[in-house]
């Protein structure tokens, strides 16, 4: 499990039910949501999935094992996202 990196991209706003009519900043909490790393990985995964050469190489390597193929794709997407975060920190 990775540590959250880059903060929240789409934080979740939560208002306590008993205070729905009174949504002042003191009654609203913002937390959670997708991390920047997850956001980057999701976009990288989209790019990998439309790359016919990459998809064919994964299919060939995994010999039809769909679960292994999905793991390889996810790992590749997170490696790309890690590189994007590292580049962003420069």
PDB file of C-alpha atoms in Angstrom:
ATOM      1  CA  UNK A   1       0.000   0.000   0.000  1.00  0.00           C
ATOM      2  CA  UNK A   2       1.380   3.373  -0.994  1.00  0.00           C
ATOM      3  CA  UNK A   3       1.339   6.483   1.120  1.00  0.00           C
ATOM      4  CA  UNK A   4      -1.012   9.180  -0.168  1.00  0.00           C
ATOM      5  CA  UNK A   5       0.982  11.539  -2.365  1.00  0.00           C
ATOM      6  CA  UNK A   6       0.154  14.992  -3.628  1.00  0.00           C
ATOM      7  CA  UNK A   7      -2.868  15.729  -1.480  1.00  0.00           C
ATOM      8  CA  UNK A   8      -6.506  15.385  -2.488  1.00  0.00           C
ATOM      9  CA  UNK A   9      -7.538  16.099  -6.046  1.00  0.00           C
ATOM     10  CA  UNK A  10     -11.282  15.984  -5.488  1.00  0.00           C
ATOM     11  CA  UNK A  11     -11.814  16.389  -1.745  1.00  0.00           C
ATOM     12  CA  UNK A  12     -15.111  15.233  -0.316  1.00  0.00           C
ATOM     13  CA  UNK A  13     -17.170  17.891   1.433  1.00  0.00           C
ATOM     14  CA  UNK A  14     -19.251  16.614   4.310  1.00  0.00           C
ATOM     15  CA  UNK A  15     -21.913  18.498   6.233  1.00  0.00           C
ATOM     16  CA  UNK A  16     -23.177  16.977   9.458  1.00  0.00           C
ATOM     17  CA  UNK A  17     -26.844  16.012   8.940  1.00  0.00           C
ATOM     18  CA  UNK A  18     -28.083  17.900  11.993  1.00  0.00           C
ATOM     19  CA  UNK A  19     -26.448  21.042  10.619  1.00  0.00           C
ATOM     20  CA  UNK A  20     -27.671  20.837   7.008  1.00  0.00           C
ATOM     21  CA  UNK A  21     -29.409  24.207   7.220  1.00  0.00           C
ATOM     22  CA  UNK A  22     -26.318  25.800   8.673  1.00  0.00           C
ATOM     23  CA  UNK A  23     -23.482  25.079   6.231  1.00  0.00           C
ATOM     24  CA  UNK A  24     -21.067  27.627   7.639  1.00  0.00           C
ATOM     25  CA  UNK A  25     -17.372  26.773   7.266  1.00  0.00           C
ATOM     26  CA  UNK A  26     -17.277  25.582  10.880  1.00  0.00           C
ATOM     27  CA  UNK A  27     -19.921  22.919  10.114  1.00  0.00           C
ATOM     28  CA  UNK A  28     -18.330  21.608   6.903  1.00  0.00           C
ATOM     29  CA  UNK A  29     -15.388  19.238   6.784  1.00  0.00           C
ATOM     30  CA  UNK A  30     -13.312  18.618   3.682  1.00  0.00           C
ATOM     31  CA  UNK A  31     -11.285  15.420   3.581  1.00  0.00           C
ATOM     32  CA  UNK A  32     -10.481  12.344   1.646  1.00  0.00           C
ATOM     33  CA  UNK A  33     -10.995  12.146  -2.049  1.00  0.00           C
ATOM     34  CA  UNK A  34      -8.642  10.893  -4.707  1.00  0.00           C
ATOM     35  CA  UNK A  35      -4.923  11.576  -4.295  1.00  0.00           C
ATOM     36  CA  UNK A  36      -2.929  13.285  -7.016  1.00  0.00           C
ATOM     37  CA  UNK A  37      -0.967  10.054  -7.447  1.00  0.00           C
ATOM     38  CA  UNK A  38      -4.203   8.114  -8.062  1.00  0.00           C
ATOM     39  CA  UNK A  39      -5.392  10.795 -10.481  1.00  0.00           C
ATOM     40  CA  UNK A  40      -2.160  10.630 -12.476  1.00  0.00           C
ATOM     41  CA  UNK A  41      -2.217   6.812 -12.432  1.00  0.00           C
ATOM     42  CA  UNK A  42      -5.774   6.771 -13.755  1.00  0.00           C
ATOM     43  CA  UNK A  43      -4.823   8.953 -16.678  1.00  0.00           C
ATOM     44  CA  UNK A  44      -1.673   6.945 -17.341  1.00  0.00           C
ATOM     45  CA  UNK A  45      -3.762   3.760 -17.336  1.00  0.00           C
ATOM     46  CA  UNK A  46      -6.067   5.238 -19.971  1.00  0.00           C
ATOM     47  CA  UNK A  47      -3.069   5.975 -22.159  1.00  0.00           C
ATOM     48  CA  UNK A  48      -1.676   2.483 -21.698  1.00  0.00           C
ATOM     49  CA  UNK A  49      -5.010   0.862 -22.539  1.00  0.00           C
ATOM     50  CA  UNK A  50      -5.253   2.609 -25.904  1.00  0.00           C
ATOM     51  CA  UNK A  51      -1.633   1.797 -26.772  1.00  0.00           C
ATOM     52  CA  UNK A  52      -2.107  -1.239 -28.994  1.00  0.00           C
ATOM     53  CA  UNK A  53       1.562  -2.253 -28.828  1.00  0.00           C
ATOM     54  CA  UNK A  54       1.582  -2.194 -25.019  1.00  0.00           C
ATOM     55  CA  UNK A  55      -1.675  -4.152 -24.806  1.00  0.00           C
ATOM     56  CA  UNK A  56      -0.420  -6.793 -27.240  1.00  0.00           C
ATOM     57  CA  UNK A  57       2.863  -7.190 -25.354  1.00  0.00           C
ATOM     58  CA  UNK A  58       1.015  -7.623 -22.044  1.00  0.00           C
ATOM     59  CA  UNK A  59      -1.344 -10.176 -23.596  1.00  0.00           C
ATOM     60  CA  UNK A  60       1.590 -12.105 -25.027  1.00  0.00           C
ATOM     61  CA  UNK A  61       3.547 -11.988 -21.745  1.00  0.00           C
ATOM     62  CA  UNK A  62       0.631 -13.112 -19.569  1.00  0.00           C
ATOM     63  CA  UNK A  63      -0.563 -15.825 -21.993  1.00  0.00           C
ATOM     64  CA  UNK A  64      -4.211 -14.937 -21.467  1.00  0.00           C
ATOM     65  CA  UNK A  65      -4.105 -14.581 -17.665  1.00  0.00           C
ATOM     66  CA  UNK A  66      -6.410 -11.557 -17.306  1.00  0.00           C
ATOM     67  CA  UNK A  67      -5.661 -10.961 -13.620  1.00  0.00           C
ATOM     68  CA  UNK A  68      -1.924 -10.909 -14.214  1.00  0.00           C
ATOM     69  CA  UNK A  69      -2.434  -8.599 -17.190  1.00  0.00           C
ATOM     70  CA  UNK A  70      -4.462  -6.188 -15.064  1.00  0.00           C
ATOM     71  CA  UNK A  71      -1.782  -6.221 -12.369  1.00  0.00           C
ATOM     72  CA  UNK A  72       0.916  -5.402 -14.913  1.00  0.00           C
ATOM     73  CA  UNK A  73      -1.143  -2.533 -16.330  1.00  0.00           C
ATOM     74  CA  UNK A  74      -1.868  -1.107 -12.871  1.00  0.00           C
ATOM     75  CA  UNK A  75       1.780  -1.351 -11.817  1.00  0.00           C
ATOM     76  CA  UNK A  76       2.896   0.379 -15.014  1.00  0.00           C
ATOM     77  CA  UNK A  77       0.339   3.154 -14.497  1.00  0.00           C
ATOM     78  CA  UNK A  78       1.566   3.787 -10.946  1.00  0.00           C
ATOM     79  CA  UNK A  79       5.215   3.795 -12.080  1.00  0.00           C
ATOM     80  CA  UNK A  80       4.300   6.484 -14.599  1.00  0.00           C
ATOM     81  CA  UNK A  81       2.378   8.400 -11.918  1.00  0.00           C
ATOM     82  CA  UNK A  82       5.359   8.150  -9.536  1.00  0.00           C
ATOM     83  CA  UNK A  83       7.556   9.648 -12.262  1.00  0.00           C
ATOM     84  CA  UNK A  84       5.033  12.448 -12.808  1.00  0.00           C
ATOM     85  CA  UNK A  85       5.002  13.265  -9.081  1.00  0.00           C
ATOM     86  CA  UNK A  86       8.819  13.225  -8.984  1.00  0.00           C
ATOM     87  CA  UNK A  87       9.013  15.526 -12.007  1.00  0.00           C
ATOM     88  CA  UNK A  88       6.456  17.854 -10.450  1.00  0.00           C
ATOM     89  CA  UNK A  89       8.627  18.220  -7.312  1.00  0.00           C
ATOM     90  CA  UNK A  90      11.633  19.520  -9.337  1.00  0.00           C
TER      91      UNK A  90
END
